[in-house]
CSV table of C-alpha atoms and ligand atoms in Angstrom, one decimal:
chain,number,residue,atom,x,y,z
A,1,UNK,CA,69.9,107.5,142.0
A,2,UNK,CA,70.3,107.2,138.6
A,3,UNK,CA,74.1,106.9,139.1
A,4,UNK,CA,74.1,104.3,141.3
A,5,UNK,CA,71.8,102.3,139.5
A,6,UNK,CA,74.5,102.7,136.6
A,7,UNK,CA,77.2,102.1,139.0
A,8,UNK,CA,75.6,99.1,140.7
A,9,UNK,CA,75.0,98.1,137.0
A,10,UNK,CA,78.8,98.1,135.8
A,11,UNK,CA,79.9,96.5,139.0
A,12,UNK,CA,77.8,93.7,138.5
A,13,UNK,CA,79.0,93.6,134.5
A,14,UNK,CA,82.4,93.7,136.0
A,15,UNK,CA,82.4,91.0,138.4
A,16,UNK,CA,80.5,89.0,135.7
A,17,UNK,CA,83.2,89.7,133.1
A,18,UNK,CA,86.3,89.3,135.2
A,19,UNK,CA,84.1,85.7,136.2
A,20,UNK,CA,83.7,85.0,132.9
A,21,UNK,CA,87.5,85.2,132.0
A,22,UNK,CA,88.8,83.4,134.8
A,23,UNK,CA,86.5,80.7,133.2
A,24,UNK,CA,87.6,81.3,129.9
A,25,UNK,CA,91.2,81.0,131.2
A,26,UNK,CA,91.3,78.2,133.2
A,27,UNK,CA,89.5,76.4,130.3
A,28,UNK,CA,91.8,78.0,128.1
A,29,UNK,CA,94.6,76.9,129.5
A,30,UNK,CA,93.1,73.8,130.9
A,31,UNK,CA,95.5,70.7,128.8
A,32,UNK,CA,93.0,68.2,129.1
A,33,UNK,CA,92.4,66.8,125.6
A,34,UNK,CA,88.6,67.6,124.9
A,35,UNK,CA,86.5,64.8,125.7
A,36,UNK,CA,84.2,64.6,122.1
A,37,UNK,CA,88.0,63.9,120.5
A,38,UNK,CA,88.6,60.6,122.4
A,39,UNK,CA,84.8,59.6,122.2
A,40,UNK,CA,85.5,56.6,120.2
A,41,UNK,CA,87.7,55.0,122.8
A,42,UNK,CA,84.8,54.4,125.1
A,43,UNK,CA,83.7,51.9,122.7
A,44,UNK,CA,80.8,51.6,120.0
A,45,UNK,CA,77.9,51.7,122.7
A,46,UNK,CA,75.0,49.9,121.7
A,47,UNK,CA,75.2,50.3,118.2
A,48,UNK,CA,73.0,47.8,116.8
A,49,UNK,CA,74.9,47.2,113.2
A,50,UNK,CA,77.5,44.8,113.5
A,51,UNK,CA,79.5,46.8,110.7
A,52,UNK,CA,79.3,49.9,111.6
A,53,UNK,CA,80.5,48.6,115.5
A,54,UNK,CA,83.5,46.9,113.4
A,55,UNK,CA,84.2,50.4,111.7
A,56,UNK,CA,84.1,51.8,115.4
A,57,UNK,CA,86.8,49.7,116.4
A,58,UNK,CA,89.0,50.2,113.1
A,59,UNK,CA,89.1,53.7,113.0
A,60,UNK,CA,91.1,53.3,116.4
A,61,UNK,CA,93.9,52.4,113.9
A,62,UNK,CA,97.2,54.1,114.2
A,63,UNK,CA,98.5,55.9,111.1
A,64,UNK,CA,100.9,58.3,109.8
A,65,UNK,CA,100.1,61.3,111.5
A,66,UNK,CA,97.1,60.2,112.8
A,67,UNK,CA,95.6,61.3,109.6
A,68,UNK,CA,92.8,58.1,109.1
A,69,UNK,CA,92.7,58.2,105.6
A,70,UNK,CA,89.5,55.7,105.4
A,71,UNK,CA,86.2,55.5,103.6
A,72,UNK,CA,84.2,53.0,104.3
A,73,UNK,CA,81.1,52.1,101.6
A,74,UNK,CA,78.5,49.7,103.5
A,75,UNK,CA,75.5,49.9,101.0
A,76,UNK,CA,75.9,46.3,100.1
A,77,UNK,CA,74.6,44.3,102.2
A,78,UNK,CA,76.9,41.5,104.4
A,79,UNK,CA,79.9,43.6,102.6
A,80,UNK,CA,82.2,46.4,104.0
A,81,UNK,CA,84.5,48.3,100.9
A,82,UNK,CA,87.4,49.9,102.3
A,83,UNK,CA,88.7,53.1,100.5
A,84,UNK,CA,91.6,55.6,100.7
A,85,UNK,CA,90.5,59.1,101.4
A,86,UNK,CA,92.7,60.9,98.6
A,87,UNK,CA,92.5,64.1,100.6
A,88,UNK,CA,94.3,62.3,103.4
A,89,UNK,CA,97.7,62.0,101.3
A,90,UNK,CA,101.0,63.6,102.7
A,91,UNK,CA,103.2,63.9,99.3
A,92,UNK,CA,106.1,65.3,100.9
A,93,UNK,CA,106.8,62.9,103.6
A,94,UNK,CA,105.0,59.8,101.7
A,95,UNK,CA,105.5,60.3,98.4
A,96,UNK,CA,104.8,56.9,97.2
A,97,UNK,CA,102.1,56.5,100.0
A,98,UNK,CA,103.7,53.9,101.4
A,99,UNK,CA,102.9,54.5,105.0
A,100,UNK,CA,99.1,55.3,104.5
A,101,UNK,CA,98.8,51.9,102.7
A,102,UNK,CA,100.2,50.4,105.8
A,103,UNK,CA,97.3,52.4,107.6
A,104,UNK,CA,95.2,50.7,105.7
A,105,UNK,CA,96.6,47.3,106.5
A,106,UNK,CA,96.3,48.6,110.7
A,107,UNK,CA,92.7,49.4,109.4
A,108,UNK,CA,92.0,46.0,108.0
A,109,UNK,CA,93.3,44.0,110.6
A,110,UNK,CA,90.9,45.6,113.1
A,111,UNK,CA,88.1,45.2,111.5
A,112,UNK,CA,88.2,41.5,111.0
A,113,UNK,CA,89.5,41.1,114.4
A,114,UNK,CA,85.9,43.2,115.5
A,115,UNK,CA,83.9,41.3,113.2
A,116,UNK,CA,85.2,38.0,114.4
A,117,UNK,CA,84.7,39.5,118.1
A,118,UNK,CA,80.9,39.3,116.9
A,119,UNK,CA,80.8,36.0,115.4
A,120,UNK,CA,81.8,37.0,112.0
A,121,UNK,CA,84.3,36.1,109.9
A,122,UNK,CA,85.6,38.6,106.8
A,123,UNK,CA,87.0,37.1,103.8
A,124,UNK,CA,89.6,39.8,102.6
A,125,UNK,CA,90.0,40.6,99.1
A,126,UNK,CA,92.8,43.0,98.5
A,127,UNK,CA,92.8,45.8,95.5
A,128,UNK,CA,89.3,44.2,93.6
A,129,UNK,CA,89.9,46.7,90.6
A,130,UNK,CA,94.0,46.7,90.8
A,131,UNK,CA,96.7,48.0,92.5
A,132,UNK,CA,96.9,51.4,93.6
A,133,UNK,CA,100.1,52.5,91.4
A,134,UNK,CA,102.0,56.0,90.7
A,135,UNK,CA,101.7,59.2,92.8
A,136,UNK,CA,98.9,59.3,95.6
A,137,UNK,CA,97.7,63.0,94.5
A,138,UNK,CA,96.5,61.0,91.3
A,139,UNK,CA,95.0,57.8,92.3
A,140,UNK,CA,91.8,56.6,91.0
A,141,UNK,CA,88.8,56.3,93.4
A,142,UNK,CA,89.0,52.6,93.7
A,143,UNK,CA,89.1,50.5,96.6
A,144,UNK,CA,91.7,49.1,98.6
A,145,UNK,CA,89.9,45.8,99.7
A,146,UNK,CA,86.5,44.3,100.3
A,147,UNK,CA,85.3,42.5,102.8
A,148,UNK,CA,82.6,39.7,102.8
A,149,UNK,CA,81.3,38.7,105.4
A,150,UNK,CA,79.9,35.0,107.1
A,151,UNK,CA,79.6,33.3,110.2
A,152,UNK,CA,81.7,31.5,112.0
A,153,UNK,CA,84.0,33.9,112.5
A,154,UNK,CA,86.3,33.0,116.3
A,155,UNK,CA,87.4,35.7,118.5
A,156,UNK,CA,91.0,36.9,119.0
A,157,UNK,CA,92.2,37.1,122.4
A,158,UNK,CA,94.4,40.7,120.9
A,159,UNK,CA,91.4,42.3,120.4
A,160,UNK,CA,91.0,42.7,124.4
A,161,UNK,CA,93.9,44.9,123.8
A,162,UNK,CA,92.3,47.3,120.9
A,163,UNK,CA,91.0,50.4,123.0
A,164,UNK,CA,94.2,49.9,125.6
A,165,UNK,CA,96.5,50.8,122.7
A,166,UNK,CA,98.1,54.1,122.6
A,167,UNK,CA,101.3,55.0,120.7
A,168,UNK,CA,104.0,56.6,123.4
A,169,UNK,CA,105.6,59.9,122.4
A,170,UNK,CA,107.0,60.9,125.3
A,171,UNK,CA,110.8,59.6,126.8
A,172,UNK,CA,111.3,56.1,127.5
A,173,UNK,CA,112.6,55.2,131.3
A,174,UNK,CA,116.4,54.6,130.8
A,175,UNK,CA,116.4,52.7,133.7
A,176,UNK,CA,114.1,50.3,132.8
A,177,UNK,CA,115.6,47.8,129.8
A,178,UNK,CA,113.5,45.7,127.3
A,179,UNK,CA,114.3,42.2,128.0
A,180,UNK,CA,115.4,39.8,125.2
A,181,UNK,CA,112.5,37.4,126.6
A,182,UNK,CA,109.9,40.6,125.7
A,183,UNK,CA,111.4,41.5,122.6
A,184,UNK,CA,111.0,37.8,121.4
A,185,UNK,CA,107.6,37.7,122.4
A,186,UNK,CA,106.7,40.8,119.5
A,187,UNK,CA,109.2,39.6,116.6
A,188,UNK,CA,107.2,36.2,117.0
A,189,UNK,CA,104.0,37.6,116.6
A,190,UNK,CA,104.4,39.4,113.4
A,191,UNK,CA,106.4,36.7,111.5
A,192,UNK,CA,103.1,34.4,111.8
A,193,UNK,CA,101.6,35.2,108.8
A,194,UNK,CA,104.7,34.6,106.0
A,195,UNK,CA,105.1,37.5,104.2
A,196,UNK,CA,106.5,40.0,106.6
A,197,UNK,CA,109.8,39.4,108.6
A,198,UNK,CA,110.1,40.8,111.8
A,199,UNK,CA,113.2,41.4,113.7
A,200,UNK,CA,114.5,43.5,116.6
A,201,UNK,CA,117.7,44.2,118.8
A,202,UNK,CA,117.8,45.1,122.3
A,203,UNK,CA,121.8,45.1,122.4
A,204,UNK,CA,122.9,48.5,123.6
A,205,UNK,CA,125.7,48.1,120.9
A,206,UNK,CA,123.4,48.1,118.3
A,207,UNK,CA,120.6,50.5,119.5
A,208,UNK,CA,123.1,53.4,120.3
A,209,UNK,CA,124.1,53.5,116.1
A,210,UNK,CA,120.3,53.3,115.7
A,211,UNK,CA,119.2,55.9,118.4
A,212,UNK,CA,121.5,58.3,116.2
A,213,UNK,CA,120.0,57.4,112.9
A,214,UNK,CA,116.5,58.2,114.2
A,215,UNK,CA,118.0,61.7,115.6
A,216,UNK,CA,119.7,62.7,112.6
A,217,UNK,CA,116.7,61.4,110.3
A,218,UNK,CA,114.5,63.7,112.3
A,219,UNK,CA,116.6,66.6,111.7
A,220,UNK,CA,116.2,66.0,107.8
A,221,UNK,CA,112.7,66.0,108.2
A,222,UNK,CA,112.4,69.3,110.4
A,223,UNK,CA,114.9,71.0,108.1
A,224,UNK,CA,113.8,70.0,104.4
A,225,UNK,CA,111.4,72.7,103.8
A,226,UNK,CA,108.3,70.6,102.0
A,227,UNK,CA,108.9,68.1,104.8
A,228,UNK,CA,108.7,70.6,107.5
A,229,UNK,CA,105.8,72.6,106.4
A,230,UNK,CA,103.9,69.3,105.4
A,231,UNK,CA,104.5,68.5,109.5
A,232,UNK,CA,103.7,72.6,110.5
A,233,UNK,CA,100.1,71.9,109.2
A,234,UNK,CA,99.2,69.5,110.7
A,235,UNK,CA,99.9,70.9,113.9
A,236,UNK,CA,96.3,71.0,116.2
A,237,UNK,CA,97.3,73.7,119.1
A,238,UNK,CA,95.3,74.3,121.5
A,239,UNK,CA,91.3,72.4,122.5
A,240,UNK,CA,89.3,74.7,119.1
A,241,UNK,CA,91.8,73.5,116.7
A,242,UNK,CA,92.2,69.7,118.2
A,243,UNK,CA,88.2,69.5,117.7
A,244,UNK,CA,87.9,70.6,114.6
A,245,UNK,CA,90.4,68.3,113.1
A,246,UNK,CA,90.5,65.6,115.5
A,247,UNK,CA,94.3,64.5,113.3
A,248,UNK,CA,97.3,65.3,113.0
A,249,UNK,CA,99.9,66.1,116.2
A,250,UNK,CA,97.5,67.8,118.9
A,251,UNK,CA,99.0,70.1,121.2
A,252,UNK,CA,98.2,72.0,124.2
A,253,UNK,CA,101.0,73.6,125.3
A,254,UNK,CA,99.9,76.8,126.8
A,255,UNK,CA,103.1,78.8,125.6
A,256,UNK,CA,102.2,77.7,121.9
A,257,UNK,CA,98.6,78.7,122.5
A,258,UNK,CA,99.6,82.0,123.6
A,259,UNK,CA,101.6,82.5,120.5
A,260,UNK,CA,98.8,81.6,118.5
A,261,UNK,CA,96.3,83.4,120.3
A,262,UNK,CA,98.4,86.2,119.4
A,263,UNK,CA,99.0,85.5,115.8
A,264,UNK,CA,103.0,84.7,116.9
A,265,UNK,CA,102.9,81.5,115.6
A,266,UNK,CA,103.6,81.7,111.7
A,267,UNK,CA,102.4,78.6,109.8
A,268,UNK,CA,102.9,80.2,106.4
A,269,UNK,CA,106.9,78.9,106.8
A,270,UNK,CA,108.9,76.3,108.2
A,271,UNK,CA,110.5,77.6,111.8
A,272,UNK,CA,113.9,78.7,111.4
A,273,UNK,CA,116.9,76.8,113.0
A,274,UNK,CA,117.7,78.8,115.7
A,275,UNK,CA,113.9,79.7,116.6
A,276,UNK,CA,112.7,78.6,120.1
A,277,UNK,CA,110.3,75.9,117.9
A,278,UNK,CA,112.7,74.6,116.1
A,279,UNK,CA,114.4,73.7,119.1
A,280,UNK,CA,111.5,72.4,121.1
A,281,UNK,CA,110.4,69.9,118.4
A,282,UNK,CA,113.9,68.7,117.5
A,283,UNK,CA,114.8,68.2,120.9
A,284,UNK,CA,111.2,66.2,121.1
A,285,UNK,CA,112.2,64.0,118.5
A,286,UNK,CA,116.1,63.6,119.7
A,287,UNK,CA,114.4,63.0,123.1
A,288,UNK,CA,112.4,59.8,121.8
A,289,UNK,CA,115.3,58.4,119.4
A,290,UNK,CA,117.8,59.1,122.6
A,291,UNK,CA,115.5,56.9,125.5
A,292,UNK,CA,115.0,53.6,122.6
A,293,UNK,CA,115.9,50.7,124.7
A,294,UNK,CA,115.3,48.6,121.6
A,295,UNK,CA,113.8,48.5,118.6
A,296,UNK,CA,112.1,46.2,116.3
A,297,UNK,CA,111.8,46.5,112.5
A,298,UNK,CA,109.5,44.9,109.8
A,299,UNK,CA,110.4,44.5,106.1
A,300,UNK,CA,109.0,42.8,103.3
A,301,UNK,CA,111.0,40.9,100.3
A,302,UNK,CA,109.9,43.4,97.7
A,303,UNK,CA,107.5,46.8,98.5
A,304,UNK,CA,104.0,46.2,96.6
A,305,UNK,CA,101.4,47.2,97.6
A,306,UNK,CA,99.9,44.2,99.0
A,307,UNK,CA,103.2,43.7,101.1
A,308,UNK,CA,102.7,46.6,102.3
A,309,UNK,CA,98.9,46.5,103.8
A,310,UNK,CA,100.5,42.9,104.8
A,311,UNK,CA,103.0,45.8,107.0
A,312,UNK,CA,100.2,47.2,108.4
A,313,UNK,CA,98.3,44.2,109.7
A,314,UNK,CA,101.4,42.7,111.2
A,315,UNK,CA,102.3,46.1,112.8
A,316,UNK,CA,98.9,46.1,114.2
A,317,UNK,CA,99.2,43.1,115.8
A,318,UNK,CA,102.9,44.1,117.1
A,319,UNK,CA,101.6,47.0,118.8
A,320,UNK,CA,98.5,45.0,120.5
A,321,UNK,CA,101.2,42.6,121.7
A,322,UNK,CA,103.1,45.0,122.8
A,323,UNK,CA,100.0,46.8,124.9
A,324,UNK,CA,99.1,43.2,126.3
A,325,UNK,CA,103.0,43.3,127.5
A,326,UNK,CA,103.1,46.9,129.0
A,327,UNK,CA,105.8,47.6,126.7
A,328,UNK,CA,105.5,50.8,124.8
A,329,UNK,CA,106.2,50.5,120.8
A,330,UNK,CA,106.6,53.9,119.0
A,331,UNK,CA,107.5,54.0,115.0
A,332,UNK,CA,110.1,56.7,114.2
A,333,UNK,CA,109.4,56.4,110.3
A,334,UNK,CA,111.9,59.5,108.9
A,335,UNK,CA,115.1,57.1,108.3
A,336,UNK,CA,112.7,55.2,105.4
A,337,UNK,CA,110.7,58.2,104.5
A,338,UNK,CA,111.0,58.5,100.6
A,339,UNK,CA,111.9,62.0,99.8
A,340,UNK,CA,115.3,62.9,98.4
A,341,UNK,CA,117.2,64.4,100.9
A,342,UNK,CA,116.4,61.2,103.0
A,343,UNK,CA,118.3,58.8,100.6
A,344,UNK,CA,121.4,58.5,102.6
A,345,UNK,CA,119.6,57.8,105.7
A,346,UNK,CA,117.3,55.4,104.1
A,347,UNK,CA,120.3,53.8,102.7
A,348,UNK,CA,121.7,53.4,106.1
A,349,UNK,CA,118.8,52.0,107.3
A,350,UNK,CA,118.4,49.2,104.8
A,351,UNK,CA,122.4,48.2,105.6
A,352,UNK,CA,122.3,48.2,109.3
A,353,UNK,CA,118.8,46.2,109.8
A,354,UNK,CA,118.8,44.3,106.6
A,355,UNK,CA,122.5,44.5,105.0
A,356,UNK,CA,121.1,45.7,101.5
A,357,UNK,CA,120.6,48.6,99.4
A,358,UNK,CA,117.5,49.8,99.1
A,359,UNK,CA,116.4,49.7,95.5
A,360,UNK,CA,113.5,52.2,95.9
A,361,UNK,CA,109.8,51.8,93.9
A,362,UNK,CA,108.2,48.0,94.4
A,363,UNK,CA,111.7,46.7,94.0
A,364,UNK,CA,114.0,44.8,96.6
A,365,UNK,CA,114.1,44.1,100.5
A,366,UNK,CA,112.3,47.0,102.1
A,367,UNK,CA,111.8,48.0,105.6
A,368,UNK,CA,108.3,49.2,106.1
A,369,UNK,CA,108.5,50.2,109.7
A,370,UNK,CA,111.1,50.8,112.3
A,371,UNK,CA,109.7,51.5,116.3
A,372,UNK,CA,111.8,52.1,119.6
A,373,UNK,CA,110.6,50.3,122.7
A,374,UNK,CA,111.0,51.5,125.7
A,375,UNK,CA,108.8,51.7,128.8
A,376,UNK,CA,106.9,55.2,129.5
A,377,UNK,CA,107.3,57.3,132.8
A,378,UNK,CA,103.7,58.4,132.7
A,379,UNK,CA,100.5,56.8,131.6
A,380,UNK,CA,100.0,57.8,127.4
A,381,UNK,CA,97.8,59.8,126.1
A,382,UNK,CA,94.9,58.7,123.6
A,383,UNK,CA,95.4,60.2,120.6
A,384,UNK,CA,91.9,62.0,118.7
A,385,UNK,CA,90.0,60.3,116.2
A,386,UNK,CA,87.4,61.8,113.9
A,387,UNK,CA,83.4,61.6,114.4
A,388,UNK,CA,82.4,58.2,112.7
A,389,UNK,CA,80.3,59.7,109.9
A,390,UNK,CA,82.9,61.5,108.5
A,391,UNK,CA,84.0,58.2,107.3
A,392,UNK,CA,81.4,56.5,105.7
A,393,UNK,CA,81.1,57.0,102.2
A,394,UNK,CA,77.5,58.6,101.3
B,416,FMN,C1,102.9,54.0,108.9
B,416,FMN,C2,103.0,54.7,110.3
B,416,FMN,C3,104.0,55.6,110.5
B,416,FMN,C4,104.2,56.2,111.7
B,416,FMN,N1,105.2,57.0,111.9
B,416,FMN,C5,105.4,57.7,113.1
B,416,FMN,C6,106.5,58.6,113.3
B,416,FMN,O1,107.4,58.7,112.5
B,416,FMN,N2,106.5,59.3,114.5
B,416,FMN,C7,105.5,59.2,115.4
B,416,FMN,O2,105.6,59.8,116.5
B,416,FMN,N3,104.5,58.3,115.2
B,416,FMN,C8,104.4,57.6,114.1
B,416,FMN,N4,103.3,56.8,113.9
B,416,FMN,C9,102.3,56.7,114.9
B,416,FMN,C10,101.1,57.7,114.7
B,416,FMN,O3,101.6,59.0,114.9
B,416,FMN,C11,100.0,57.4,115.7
B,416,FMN,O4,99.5,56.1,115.4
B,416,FMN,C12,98.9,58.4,115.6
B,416,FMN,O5,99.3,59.6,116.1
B,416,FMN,C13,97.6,57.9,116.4
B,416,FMN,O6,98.0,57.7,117.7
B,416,FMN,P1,97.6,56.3,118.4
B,416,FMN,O7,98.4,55.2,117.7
B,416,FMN,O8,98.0,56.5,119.9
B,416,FMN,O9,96.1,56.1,118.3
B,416,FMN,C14,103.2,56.1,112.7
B,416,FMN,C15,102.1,55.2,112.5
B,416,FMN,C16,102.0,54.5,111.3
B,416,FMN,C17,100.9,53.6,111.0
């Protein structure tokens, strides 16, 4: 009797174990995106404070790999004070921090466009207590602008655009080209403002040189060792990891879960050329340089640091446009990354889409973004963004 009992007992345990990891697998290896880390594009909800709804919206921002380097201070009142996360900076990749100033200007820009959406208008002071100068790992805490805010502030028709956006990674339909007509329609947009030029080319003749600059630039990334292992972690595989970080590239390929399930995946060194990878992600980025059907560029006379959050806001309002069109804009930053063994490439990039040298530091014509366009096969992704409180300054 007693036997039974015990065997009618470990069946049961069986059947609810082998149920319980059938569960487990299929959520596993289930590649939805875990709902909490796309919570913010449902909106702010009915959160009664205008600012913090603002902040909602502006956190939607794109940056450098998706790191949202923002802290937002709102303990004065009918202010917001805007912040740079220090622990946010990439040294490798953005050793000036270039590119996450230009995530603050994509930052800024959305939260006057929200505040306006509410009848408020923002006046924008940039860098109250100075500059930000010199290497990011040593900036001061001060902040990068501060906003005071009024009434009368007038809607922006872009801003029905803000929780449509989404930045395409994947190949672009070669059959589809970018017309002249559309690429207008974005260069126009960004030039409104004065101190950022905008420019583009949809001429096969010209993208092919470009598609293989973005290739080869990628290559340099993947293959200079602080570069690559700068990109390595930052890597979110599989629905535990893309939660608790909610940045960076989020993956959920089930063979890459796998190998990290079973400590395969080594993120203690860069992968090795000829590793499976290696491959994957290069042919990834040579993938998305070789489906550009155009591109479009912004540069700024000189690179300061206003001129660069000047960048960002006119990016931002590129890549709206560009939602509003149904085109899909992607930045391929590597050819302008700073780092050394990028010179050459950054050099070519300065002569083909401006015809001059880059001079490097605030000096000189500099190009602060460069984006293929293209038209995606299947609907994009959102990409994560952090819990809101993790960006409000205490
Ligand atoms: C300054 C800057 C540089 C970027 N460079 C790249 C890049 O080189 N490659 C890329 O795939 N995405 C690049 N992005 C796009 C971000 O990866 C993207 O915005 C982020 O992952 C969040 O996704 P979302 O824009 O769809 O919200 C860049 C964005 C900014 C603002």
């Amino acid at each position: 009797m007693d036997e039974r009992r015990n065997f009618i007992r470990l069946l049961g345990g069986g059947v609810v174990v082998a149920a319980g990891a059938a569960a487990l697998a299929t959520w596993w290896l289930n590649s939805d995106m875990p709902a909490a880390a796309l919570e913010i594009w449902n909106g702010p909800g009915d959160e009664p404070d205008a600012r913090k709804r603002a902040v909602a919206y502006a956190v939607t921002a794109p940056t450098a790999y998706n790191r949202q380097p923002w802290l937002v201070d709102l303990r004065e009142p009918d202010a917001i004070v805007l912040y740079c996360d220090r622990e946010r900076v990439q040294p490798e990749t953005d050793p000036y921090g270039r590119q996450i100033i230009i995530g603050h200007g994509a930052f800024i820009e959305l939260l006057v466009m929200a505040l306006a959406q509410q009848g408020l208008q923002a006046s924008v002071q940039l860098w109250p207590q100075g500059e930000l100068s010199g290497e990011p790992r040593l900036w001061p805490h001060v902040p990068v602008a501060r906003l005071r805010l009024a009434g009368g502030g007038v809607p922006d028709p872009l801003f029905a655009q803000v929780l449509r956006r989404r930045t395409p990674k994947q190949r672009f339909d070669l059959t589809r080209p970018v017309s002249a007509d559309i690429l207008q329609g974005l260069t126009s947009i960004a030039s409104a403002g004065g101190m950022v030029n905008s420019a583009g080319t949809v001429d096969m003749a010209r993208v092919q040189p470009l598609r293989k600059l973005c290739a080869a630039a990628a290559r340099v990334e993947l293959t200079t060792p602080g570069t690559a292992m700068e990109n390595l972690q930052l890597l979110r595989v599989g629905p535990q990891e893309i939660l608790a970080h909610r940045d960076g590239f989020s993956i959920n390929d089930p063979a890459l879960r796998i190998a990290v399930a079973l400590g395969q995946f080594d993120r203690r060194a860069p992968a090795s050329e000829d590793s499976l990878s290696f491959r994957r992600t290069l042919q990834l980025f040579e993938d998305q340089a070789n489906t550009a059907m155009g591109f479009v560029w912004l540069s700024t006379r000189g690179n300061s640091r206003t001129e660069q959050i000047a960048a960002g806001r006119a990016y931002m309002r590129q890549q709206l446009r560009a939602t509003d069109l149904g085109l899909g804009m992607h930045p391929m930053s590597q050819p302008l990354e700073e780092f050394a063994e990028m010179a050459p490439h950054r050099a070519a990039a300065h002569d083909m889409l401006l015809g001059s040298a880059f001079q490097g530091g605030a000096q000189g014509p500099t190009v602060q973004m460069i984006c293929r366009l293209g038209y995606p096969m299947a609907p994009v992704p959102a990409a994560p963004r952090r819990a809101l409180p993790g960006f409000m300054m205490a």
